[in-house]
CSV table of C-alpha atoms in Angstrom, one decimal:
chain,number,residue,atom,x,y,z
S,1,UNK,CA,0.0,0.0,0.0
S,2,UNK,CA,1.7,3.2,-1.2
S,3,UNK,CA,1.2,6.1,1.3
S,4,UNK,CA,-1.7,7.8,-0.4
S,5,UNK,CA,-3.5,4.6,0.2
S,6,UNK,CA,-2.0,4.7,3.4
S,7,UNK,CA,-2.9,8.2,4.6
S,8,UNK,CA,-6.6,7.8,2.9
S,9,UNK,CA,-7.2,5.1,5.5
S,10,UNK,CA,-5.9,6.3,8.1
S,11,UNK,CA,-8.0,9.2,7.1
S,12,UNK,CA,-11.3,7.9,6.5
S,13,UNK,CA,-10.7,5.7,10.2
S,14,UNK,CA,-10.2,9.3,12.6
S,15,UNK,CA,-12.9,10.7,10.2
S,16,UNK,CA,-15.3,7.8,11.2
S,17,UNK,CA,-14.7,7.9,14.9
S,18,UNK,CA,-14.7,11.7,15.1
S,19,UNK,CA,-18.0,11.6,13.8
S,20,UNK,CA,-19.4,8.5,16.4
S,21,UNK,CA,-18.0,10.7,19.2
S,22,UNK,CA,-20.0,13.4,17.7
S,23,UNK,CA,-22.8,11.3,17.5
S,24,UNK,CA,-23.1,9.8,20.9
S,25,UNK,CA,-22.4,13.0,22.6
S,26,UNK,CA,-25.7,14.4,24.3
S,27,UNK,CA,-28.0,16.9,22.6
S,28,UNK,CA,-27.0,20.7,21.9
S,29,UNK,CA,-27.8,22.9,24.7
S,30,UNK,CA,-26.4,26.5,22.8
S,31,UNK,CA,-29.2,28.5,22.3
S,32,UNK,CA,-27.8,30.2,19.2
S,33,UNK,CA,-27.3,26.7,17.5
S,34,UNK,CA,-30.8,25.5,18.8
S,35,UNK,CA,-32.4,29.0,17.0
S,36,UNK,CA,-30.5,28.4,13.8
S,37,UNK,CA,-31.3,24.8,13.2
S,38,UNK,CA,-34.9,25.2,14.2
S,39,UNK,CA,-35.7,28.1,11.7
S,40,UNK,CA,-34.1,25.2,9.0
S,41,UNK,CA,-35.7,22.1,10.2
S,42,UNK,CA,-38.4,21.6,7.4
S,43,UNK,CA,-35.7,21.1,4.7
S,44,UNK,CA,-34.5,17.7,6.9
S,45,UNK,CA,-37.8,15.8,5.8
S,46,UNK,CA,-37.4,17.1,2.4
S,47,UNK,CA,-33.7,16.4,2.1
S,48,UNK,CA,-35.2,12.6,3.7
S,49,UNK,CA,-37.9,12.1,1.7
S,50,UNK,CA,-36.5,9.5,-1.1
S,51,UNK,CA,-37.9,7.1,-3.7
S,52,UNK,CA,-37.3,3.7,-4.7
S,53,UNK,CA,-39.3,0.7,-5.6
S,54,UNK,CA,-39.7,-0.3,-2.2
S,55,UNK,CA,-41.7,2.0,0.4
S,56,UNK,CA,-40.0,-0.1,3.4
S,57,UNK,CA,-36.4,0.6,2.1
S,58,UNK,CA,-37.6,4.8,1.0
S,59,UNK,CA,-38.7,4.3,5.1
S,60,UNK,CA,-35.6,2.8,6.9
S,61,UNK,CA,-33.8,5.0,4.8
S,62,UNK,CA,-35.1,8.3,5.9
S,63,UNK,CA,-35.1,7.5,9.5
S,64,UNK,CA,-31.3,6.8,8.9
S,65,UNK,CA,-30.9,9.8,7.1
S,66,UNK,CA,-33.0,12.0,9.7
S,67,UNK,CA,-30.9,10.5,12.4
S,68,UNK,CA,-27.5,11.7,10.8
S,69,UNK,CA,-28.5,14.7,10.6
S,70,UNK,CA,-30.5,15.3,13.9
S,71,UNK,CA,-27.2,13.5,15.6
S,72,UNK,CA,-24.3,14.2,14.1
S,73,UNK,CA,-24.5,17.1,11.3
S,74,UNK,CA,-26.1,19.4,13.8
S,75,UNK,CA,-23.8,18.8,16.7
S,76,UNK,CA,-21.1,20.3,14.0
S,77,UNK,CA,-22.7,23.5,14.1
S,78,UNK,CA,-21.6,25.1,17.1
S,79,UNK,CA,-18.9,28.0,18.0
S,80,UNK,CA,-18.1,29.9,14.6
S,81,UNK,CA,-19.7,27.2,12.6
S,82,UNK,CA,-23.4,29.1,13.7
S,83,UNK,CA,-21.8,32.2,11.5
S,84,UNK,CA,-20.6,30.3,8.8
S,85,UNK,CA,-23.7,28.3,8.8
S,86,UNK,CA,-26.1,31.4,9.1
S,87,UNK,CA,-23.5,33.2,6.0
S,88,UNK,CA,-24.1,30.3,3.8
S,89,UNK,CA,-27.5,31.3,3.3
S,90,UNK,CA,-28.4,34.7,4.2
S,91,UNK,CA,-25.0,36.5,3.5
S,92,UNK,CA,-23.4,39.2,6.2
S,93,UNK,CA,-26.6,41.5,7.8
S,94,UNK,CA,-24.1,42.7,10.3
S,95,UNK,CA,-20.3,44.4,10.1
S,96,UNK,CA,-19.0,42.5,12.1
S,97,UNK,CA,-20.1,39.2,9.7
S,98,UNK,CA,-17.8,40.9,6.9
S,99,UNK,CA,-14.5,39.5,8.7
S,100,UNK,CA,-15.7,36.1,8.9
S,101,UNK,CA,-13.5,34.3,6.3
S,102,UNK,CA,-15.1,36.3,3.3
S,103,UNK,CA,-13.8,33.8,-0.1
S,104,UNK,CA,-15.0,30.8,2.4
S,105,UNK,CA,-18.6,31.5,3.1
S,106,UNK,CA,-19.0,33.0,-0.9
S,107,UNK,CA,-17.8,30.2,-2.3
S,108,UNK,CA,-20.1,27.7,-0.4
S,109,UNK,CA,-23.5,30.4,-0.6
S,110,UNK,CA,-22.2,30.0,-4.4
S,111,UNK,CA,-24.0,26.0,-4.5
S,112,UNK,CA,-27.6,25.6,-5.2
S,113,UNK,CA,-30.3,23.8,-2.9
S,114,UNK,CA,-32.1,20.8,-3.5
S,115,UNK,CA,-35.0,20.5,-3.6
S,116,UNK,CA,-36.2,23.8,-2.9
S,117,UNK,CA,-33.6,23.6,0.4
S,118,UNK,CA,-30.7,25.1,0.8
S,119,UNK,CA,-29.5,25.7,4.4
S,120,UNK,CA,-28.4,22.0,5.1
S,121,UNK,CA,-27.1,20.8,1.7
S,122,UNK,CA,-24.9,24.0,2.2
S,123,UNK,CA,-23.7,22.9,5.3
S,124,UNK,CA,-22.8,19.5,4.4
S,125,UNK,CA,-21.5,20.6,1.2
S,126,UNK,CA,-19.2,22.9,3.1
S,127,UNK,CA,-18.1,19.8,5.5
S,128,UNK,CA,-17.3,17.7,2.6
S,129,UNK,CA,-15.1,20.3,1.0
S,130,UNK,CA,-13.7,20.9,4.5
S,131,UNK,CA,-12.8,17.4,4.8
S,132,UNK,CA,-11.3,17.4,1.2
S,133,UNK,CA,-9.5,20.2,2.0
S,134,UNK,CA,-7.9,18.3,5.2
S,135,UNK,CA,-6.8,15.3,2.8
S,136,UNK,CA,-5.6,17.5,0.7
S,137,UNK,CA,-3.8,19.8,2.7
S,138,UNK,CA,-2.0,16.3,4.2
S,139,UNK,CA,-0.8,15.1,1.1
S,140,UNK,CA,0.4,18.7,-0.2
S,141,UNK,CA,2.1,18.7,3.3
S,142,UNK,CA,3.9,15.0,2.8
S,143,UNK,CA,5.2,16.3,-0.7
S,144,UNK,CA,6.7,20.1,1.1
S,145,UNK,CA,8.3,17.6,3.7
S,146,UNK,CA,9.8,15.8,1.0
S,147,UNK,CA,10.8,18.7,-1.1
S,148,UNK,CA,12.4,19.9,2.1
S,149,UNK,CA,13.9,17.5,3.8
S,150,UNK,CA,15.1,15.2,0.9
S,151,UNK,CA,18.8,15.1,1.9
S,152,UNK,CA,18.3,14.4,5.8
S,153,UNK,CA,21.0,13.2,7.6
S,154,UNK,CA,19.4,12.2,10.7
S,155,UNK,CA,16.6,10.4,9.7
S,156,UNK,CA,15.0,9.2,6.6
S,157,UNK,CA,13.0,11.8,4.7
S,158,UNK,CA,10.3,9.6,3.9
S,159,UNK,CA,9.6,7.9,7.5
S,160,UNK,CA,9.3,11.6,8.9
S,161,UNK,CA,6.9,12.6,5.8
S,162,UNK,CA,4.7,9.4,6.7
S,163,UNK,CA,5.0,10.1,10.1
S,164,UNK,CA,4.0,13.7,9.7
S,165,UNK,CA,1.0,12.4,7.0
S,166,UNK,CA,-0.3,10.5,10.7
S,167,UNK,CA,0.2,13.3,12.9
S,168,UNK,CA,-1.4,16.2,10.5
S,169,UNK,CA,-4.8,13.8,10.1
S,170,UNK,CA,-4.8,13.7,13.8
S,171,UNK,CA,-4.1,17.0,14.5
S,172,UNK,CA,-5.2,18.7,18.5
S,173,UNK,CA,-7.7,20.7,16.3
S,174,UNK,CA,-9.5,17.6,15.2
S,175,UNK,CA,-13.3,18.9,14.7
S,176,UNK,CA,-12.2,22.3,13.7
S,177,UNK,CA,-10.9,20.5,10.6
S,178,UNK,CA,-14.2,18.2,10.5
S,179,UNK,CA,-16.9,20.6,10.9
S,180,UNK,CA,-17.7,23.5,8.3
S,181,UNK,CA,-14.6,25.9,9.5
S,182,UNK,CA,-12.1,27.7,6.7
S,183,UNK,CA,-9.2,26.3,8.9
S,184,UNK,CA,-8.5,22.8,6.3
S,185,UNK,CA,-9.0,25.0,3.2
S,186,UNK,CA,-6.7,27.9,4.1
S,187,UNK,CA,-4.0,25.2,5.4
S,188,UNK,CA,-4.3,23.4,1.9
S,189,UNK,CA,-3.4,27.0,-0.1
S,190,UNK,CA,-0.8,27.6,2.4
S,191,UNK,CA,0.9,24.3,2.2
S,192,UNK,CA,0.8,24.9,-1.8
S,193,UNK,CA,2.0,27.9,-1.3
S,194,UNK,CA,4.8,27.1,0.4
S,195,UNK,CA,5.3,23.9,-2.5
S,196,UNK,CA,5.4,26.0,-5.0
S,197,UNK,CA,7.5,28.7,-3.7
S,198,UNK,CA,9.8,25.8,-2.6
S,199,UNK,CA,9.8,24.2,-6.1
S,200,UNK,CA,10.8,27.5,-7.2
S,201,UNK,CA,13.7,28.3,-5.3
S,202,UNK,CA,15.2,24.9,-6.0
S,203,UNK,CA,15.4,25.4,-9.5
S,204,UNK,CA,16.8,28.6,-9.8
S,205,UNK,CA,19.9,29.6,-10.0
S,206,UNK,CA,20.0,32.8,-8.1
S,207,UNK,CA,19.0,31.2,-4.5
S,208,UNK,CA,21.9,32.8,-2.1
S,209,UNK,CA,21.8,31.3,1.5
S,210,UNK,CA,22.7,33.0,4.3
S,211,UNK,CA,26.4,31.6,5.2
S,212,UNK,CA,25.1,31.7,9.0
S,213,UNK,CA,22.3,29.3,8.5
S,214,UNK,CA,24.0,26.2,7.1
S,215,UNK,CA,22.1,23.7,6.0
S,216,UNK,CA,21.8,20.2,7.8
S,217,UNK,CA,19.3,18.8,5.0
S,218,UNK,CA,22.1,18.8,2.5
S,219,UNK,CA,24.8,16.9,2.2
S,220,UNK,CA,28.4,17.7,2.6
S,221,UNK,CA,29.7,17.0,-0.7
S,222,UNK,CA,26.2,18.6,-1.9
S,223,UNK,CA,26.6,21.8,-0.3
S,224,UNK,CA,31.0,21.6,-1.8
S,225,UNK,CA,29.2,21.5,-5.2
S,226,UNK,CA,26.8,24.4,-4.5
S,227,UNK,CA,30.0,26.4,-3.4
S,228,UNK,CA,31.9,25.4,-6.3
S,229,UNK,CA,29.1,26.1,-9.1
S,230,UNK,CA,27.8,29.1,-7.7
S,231,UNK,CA,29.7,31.3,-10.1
S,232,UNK,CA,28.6,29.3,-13.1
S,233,UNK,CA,25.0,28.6,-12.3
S,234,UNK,CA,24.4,32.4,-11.4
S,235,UNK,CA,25.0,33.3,-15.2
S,236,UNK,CA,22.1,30.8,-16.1
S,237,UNK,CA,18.7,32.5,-16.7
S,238,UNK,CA,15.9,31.3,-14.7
S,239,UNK,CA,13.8,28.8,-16.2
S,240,UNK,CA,10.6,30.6,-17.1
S,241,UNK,CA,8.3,27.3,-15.8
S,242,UNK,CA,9.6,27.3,-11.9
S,243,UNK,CA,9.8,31.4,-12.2
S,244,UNK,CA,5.8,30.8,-12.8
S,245,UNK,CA,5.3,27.9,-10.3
S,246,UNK,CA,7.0,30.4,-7.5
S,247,UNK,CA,4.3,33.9,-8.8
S,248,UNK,CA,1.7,31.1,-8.9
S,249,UNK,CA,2.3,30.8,-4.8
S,250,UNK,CA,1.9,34.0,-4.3
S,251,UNK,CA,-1.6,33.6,-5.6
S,252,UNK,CA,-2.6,30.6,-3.3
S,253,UNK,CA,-1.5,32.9,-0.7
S,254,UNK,CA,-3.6,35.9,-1.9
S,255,UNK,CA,-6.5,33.1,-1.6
S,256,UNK,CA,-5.6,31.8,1.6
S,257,UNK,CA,-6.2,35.0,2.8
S,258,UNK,CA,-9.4,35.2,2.0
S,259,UNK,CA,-10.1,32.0,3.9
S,260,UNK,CA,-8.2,32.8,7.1
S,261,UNK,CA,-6.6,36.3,7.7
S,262,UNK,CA,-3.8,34.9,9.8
S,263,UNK,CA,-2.2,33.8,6.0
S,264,UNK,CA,-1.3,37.6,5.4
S,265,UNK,CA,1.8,36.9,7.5
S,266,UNK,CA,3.0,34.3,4.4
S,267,UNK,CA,4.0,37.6,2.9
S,268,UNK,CA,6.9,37.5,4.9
S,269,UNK,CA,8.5,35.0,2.7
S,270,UNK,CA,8.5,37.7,0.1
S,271,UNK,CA,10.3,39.9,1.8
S,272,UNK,CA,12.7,37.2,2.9
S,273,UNK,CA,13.1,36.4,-0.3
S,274,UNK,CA,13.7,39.7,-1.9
S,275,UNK,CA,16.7,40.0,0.0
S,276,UNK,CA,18.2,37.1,-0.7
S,277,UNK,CA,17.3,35.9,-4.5
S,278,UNK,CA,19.6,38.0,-6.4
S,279,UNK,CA,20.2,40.1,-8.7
S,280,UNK,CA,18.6,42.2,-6.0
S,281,UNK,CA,15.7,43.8,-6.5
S,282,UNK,CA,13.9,39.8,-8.4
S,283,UNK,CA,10.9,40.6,-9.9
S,284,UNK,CA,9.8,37.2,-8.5
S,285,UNK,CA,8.8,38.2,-4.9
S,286,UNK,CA,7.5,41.1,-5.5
S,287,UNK,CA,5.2,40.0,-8.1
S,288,UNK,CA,4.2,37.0,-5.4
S,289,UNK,CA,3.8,39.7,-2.6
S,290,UNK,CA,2.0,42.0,-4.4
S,291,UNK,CA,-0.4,39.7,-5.5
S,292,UNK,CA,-0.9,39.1,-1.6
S,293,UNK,CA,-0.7,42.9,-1.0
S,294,UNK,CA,-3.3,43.0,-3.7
S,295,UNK,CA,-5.6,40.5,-2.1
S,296,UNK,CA,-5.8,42.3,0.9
S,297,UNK,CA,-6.3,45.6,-0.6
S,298,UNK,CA,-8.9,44.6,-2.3
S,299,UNK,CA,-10.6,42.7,0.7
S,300,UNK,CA,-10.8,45.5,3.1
S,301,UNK,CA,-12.1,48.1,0.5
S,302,UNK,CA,-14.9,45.9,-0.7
S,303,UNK,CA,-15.7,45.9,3.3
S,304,UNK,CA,-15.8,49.7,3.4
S,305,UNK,CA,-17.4,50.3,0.3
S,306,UNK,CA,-20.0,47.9,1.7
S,307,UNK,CA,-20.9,49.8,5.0
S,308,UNK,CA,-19.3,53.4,4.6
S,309,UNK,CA,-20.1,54.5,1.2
S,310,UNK,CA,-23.3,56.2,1.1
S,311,UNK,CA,-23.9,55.8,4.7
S,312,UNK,CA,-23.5,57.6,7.9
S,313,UNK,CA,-21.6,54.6,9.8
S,314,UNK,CA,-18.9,56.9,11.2
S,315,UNK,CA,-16.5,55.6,14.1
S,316,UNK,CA,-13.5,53.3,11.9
S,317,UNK,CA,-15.7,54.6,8.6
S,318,UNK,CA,-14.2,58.3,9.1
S,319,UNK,CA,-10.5,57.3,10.7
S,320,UNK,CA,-7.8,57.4,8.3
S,321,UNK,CA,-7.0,54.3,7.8
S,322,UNK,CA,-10.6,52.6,7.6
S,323,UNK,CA,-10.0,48.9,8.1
S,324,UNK,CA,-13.2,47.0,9.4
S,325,UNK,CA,-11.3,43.9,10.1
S,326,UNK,CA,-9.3,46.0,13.2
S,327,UNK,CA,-12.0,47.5,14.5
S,328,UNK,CA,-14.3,44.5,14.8
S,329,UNK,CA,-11.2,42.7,16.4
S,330,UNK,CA,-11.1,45.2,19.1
S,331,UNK,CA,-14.4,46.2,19.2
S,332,UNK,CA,-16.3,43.2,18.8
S,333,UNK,CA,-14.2,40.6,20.6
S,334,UNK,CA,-11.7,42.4,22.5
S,335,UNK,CA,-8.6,41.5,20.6
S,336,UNK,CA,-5.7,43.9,21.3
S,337,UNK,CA,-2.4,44.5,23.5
S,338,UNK,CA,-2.1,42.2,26.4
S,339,UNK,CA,-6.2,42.2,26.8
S,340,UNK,CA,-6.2,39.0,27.3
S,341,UNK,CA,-4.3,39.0,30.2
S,342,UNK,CA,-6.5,38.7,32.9
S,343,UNK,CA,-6.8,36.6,35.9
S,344,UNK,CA,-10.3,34.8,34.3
S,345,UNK,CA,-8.1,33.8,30.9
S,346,UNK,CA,-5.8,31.7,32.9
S,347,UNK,CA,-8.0,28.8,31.8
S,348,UNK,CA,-7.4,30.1,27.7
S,349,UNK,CA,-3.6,30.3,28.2
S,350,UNK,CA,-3.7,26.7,29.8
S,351,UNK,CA,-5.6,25.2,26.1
S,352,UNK,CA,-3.1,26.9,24.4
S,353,UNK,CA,-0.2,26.5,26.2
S,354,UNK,CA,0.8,22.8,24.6
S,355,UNK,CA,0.5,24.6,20.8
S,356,UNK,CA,2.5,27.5,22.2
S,357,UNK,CA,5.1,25.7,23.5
S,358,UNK,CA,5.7,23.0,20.4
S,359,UNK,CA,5.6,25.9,18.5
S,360,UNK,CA,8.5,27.4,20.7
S,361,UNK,CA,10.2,24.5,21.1
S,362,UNK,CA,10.1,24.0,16.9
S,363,UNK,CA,11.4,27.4,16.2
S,364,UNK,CA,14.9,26.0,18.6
S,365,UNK,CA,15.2,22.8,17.3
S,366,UNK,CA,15.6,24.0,13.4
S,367,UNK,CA,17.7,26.8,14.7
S,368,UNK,CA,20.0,25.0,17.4
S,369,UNK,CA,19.5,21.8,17.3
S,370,UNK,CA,19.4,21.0,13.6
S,371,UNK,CA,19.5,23.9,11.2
S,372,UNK,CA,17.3,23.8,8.3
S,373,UNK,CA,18.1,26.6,6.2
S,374,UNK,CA,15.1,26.2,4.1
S,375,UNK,CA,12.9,26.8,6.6
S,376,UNK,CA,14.1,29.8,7.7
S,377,UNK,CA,11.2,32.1,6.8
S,378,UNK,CA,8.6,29.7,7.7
S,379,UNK,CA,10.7,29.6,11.4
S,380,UNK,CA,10.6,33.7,11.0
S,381,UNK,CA,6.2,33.6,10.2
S,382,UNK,CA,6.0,31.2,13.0
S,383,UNK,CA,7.6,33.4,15.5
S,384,UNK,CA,5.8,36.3,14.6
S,385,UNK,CA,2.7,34.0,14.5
S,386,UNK,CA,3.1,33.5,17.9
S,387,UNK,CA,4.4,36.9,19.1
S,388,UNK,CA,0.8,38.2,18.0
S,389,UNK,CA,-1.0,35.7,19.4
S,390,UNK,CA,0.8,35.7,22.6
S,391,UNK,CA,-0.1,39.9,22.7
S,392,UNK,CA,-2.9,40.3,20.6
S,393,UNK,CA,-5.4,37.2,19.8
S,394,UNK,CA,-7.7,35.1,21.7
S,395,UNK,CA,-5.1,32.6,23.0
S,396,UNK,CA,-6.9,29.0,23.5
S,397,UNK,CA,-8.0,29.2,19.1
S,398,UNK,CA,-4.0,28.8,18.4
S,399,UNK,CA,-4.3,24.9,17.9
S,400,UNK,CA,-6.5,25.7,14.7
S,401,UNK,CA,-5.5,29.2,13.2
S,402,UNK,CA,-1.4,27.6,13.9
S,403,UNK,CA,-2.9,24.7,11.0
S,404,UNK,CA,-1.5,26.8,8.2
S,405,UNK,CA,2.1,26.7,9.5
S,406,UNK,CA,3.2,22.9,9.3
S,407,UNK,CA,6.9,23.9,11.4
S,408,UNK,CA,5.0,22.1,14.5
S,409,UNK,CA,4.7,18.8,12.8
S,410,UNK,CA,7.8,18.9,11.3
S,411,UNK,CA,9.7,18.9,14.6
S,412,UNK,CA,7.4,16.3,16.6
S,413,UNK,CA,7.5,14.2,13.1
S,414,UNK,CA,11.2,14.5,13.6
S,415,UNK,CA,11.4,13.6,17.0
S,416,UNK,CA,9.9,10.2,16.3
S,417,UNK,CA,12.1,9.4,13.4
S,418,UNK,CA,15.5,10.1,14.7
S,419,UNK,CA,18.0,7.4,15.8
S,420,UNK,CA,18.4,9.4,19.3
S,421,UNK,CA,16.2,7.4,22.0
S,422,UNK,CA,15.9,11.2,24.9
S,423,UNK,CA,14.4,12.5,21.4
S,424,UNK,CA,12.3,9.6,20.1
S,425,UNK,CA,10.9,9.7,23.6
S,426,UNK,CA,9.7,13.2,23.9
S,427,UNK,CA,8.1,12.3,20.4
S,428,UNK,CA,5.7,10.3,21.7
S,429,UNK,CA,5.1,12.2,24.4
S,430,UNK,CA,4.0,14.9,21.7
S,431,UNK,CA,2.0,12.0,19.9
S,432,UNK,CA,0.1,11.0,22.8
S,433,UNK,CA,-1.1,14.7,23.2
S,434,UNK,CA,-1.9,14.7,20.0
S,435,UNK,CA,-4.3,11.3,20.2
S,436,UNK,CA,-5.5,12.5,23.8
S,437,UNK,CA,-6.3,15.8,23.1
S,438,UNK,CA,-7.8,15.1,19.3
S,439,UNK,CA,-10.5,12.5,21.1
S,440,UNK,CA,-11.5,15.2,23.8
S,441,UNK,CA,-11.3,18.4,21.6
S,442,UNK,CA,-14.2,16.6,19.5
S,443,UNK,CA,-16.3,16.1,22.4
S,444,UNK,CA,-16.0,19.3,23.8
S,445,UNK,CA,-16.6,21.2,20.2
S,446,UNK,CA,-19.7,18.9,20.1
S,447,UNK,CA,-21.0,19.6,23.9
S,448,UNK,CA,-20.6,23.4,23.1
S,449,UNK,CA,-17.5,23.6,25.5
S,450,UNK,CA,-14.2,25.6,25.1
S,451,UNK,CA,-11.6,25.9,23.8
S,452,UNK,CA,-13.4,27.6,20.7
């Protein structure tokens, strides 16, 4: 069984018993879910009203059908889900609805009903591409680890990419990337971003490494050779295919953006890398960041155009720089400096703290312990990741908005694949979190209880 096959199982099997822990769990008791899926329950008996030759078969049917969805397909609409959910259909009615996601709940409102209904086969359409999204962003992932980490010395590239393929499906945000979130898509562009910038830089000839970041993944008589040729190979013009393939991820992450706003800080790969792909300025990055740039531009003028064109909104409508996604942080949700440092969010930093501290722990290892040079700037987004989120964000969400960074899972995948035993150890330490915390995350997504 080739690993595709492999990580398709494995898959489909957490999928499965996600959804039987979602299933057993008791019924919803938020009132905002209740409200939602009450105004939409007419369109389960038409969604289960079905027609074969056999009326006992149409019956069985239904009640399996209306017990799938009374059970388990509502129970995924809890937290942020009731926003999406509610977006699907109707669109924002309030400001504050502009900042959720904007490209994610579009693109599902952009499928027709059935049947005359279109609330639930919106929702489920938007957990199947969810779920596709997951598989998707896994195998993108095991082909980046590849790319990356082809000439380990430590361990064996493709035992750590396997590895990592079980530990991504598993992840400690397990429902987020089950239930109708943004989270699985956004990771999938990022991860192909971060493909085909790689792709990119390996196949042209102007890539300069910083002399202070050797590195490990290379070979010694590989990095000689590099030496060597650099002279020759720098008079080579790029080729115009991988030139296109690194623009291109610029574009998946203009996209990702508009799936999870915490992917405008994949433009700081572009400015990495327009100090250190010569001839200095490349048009390269800056075509990829602008494109990003441009994304976000665009995304926070359609928001004031929306509500402060023609209107009387005032308040972040009349400041000077007008962006509704900073004000509806602040305002809406209390996002800002050190806010969340209060006595009562002790219990927030605690759900978080195990991300946080993998994430620290990651950023050492591929700087200390073994160097990676190619993944400098993803080390670089990752510590500025978690700068803000230590100052700015809502704390206890890091195990889902971190998905689109896969530096984590590289280090615990590495841990468990190395020949040193105090290493291989702490791995499975980090793995058993990973199994503990995925099985209990589910249940308290479906029971309505935090972390969000």
């Amino acid at each position: 069984m080739g690993p595709t096959a492999q990580i398709i199982a494995v898959f489909g099997i957490v999928k499965c018993v996600q959804l039987a822990i979602l299933h057993l769990l008791p019924t919803l008791f938020d009132v905002s879910s209740s409200l939602l899926l009450e105004d939409y329950s007419f369109e389960k008996q038409i969604l289960c009203q079905l027609s074969t030759s056999s009326e006992f078969i149409d019956s069985e049917l239904s009640k399996v059908c209306l017990l799938l969805l009374n059970n388990t397909i509502d129970k995924l609409v809890v937290w942020d889900a009731v926003y999406f959910a509610d977006l699907f259909v109707k669109g924002p009615q309030y400001e504050h609805q502009f900042v959720f996601c904007p490209v994610w709940w579009r693109l599902i409102k952009s499928f027709p009903g059935i049947k005359g209904a279109v609330f639930y086969p919106r929702l489920l359409m938007a957990t199947f591409v969810a779920n596709l999204a997951h598989l998707a962003a896994t195998l993108v992932l095991y082909k980046l680890t590849l790319a990356i980490f082809k000439n380990a010395r430590i361990f064996s590239p493709k035992r750590m990419a396997l590895c990592l393929l079980i530990l991504y499906v598993m992840t400690p945000a397990a429902a987020f990337m089950t239930a109708p979130y943004s989270e699985p898509v956004a990771a999938f562009l990022s991860f192909s971003c971060l493909y085909l910038r790689q792709l990119g830089l390996d196949s042209s000839p102007y890539v300069i490494l910083d002399a202070r970041h050797k590195d490990e993944t290379k070979s010694v008589d590989a990095q000689s050779n590099e030496k060597s040729g650099n002279e020759t190979t720098h008079n080579r013009a790029p080729d115009a295919f991988y030139v296109g393939l690194y623009i291109l991820s610029g574009a998946f992450a203009a996209v990702a953006y508009g799936f999870r706003a915490n992917c405008l800080l994949l433009g700081i790969l572009y400015v990495y890398d327009l100090f250190t792909v010569k001839p200095f300025p490349s048009p390269s990055p800056l075509i990829a960041g602008l494109l990003l740039g441009l994304s976000f531009v665009i995304t926070q003028y359609s928001n004031y155009a929306s509500i402060c064109v023609g209107s009387e909104r005032g308040e972040w409508c009349n400041s000077k720089l007008p962006l509704l996604f900073t004000y509806a942080q602040g305002h809406y949700w209390n996002n800002g400096f050190l806010k969340y440092w209060t006595p009562n969010n002790i219990p927030n930093f605690i759900f978080g703290a195990p991300t946080i501290i993998l994430s620290l722990l990651s950023v050492r290892y591929f700087r200390e312990v073994y160097p990676v040079a190619r993944i400098f700037p993803i080390i670089c987004v990752n510590t500025i990741f978690t700068v803000l989120l230590l100052l700015l964000w809502h704390v206890q969400i890091v195990t889902r908005i971190h998905l689109f960074l896969p530096i984590v899972y590289w280090f615990v995948a590495g841990l468990l694949t190395q020949p040193n035993f105090k290493h291989r150890r702490w791995g499975q330490v980090c793995m058993g979190y990973f199994v503990i915390w995925s099985v209990l995350q589910v249940s308290l997504f479906g029971a309505f209880l935090p972390p969000a």
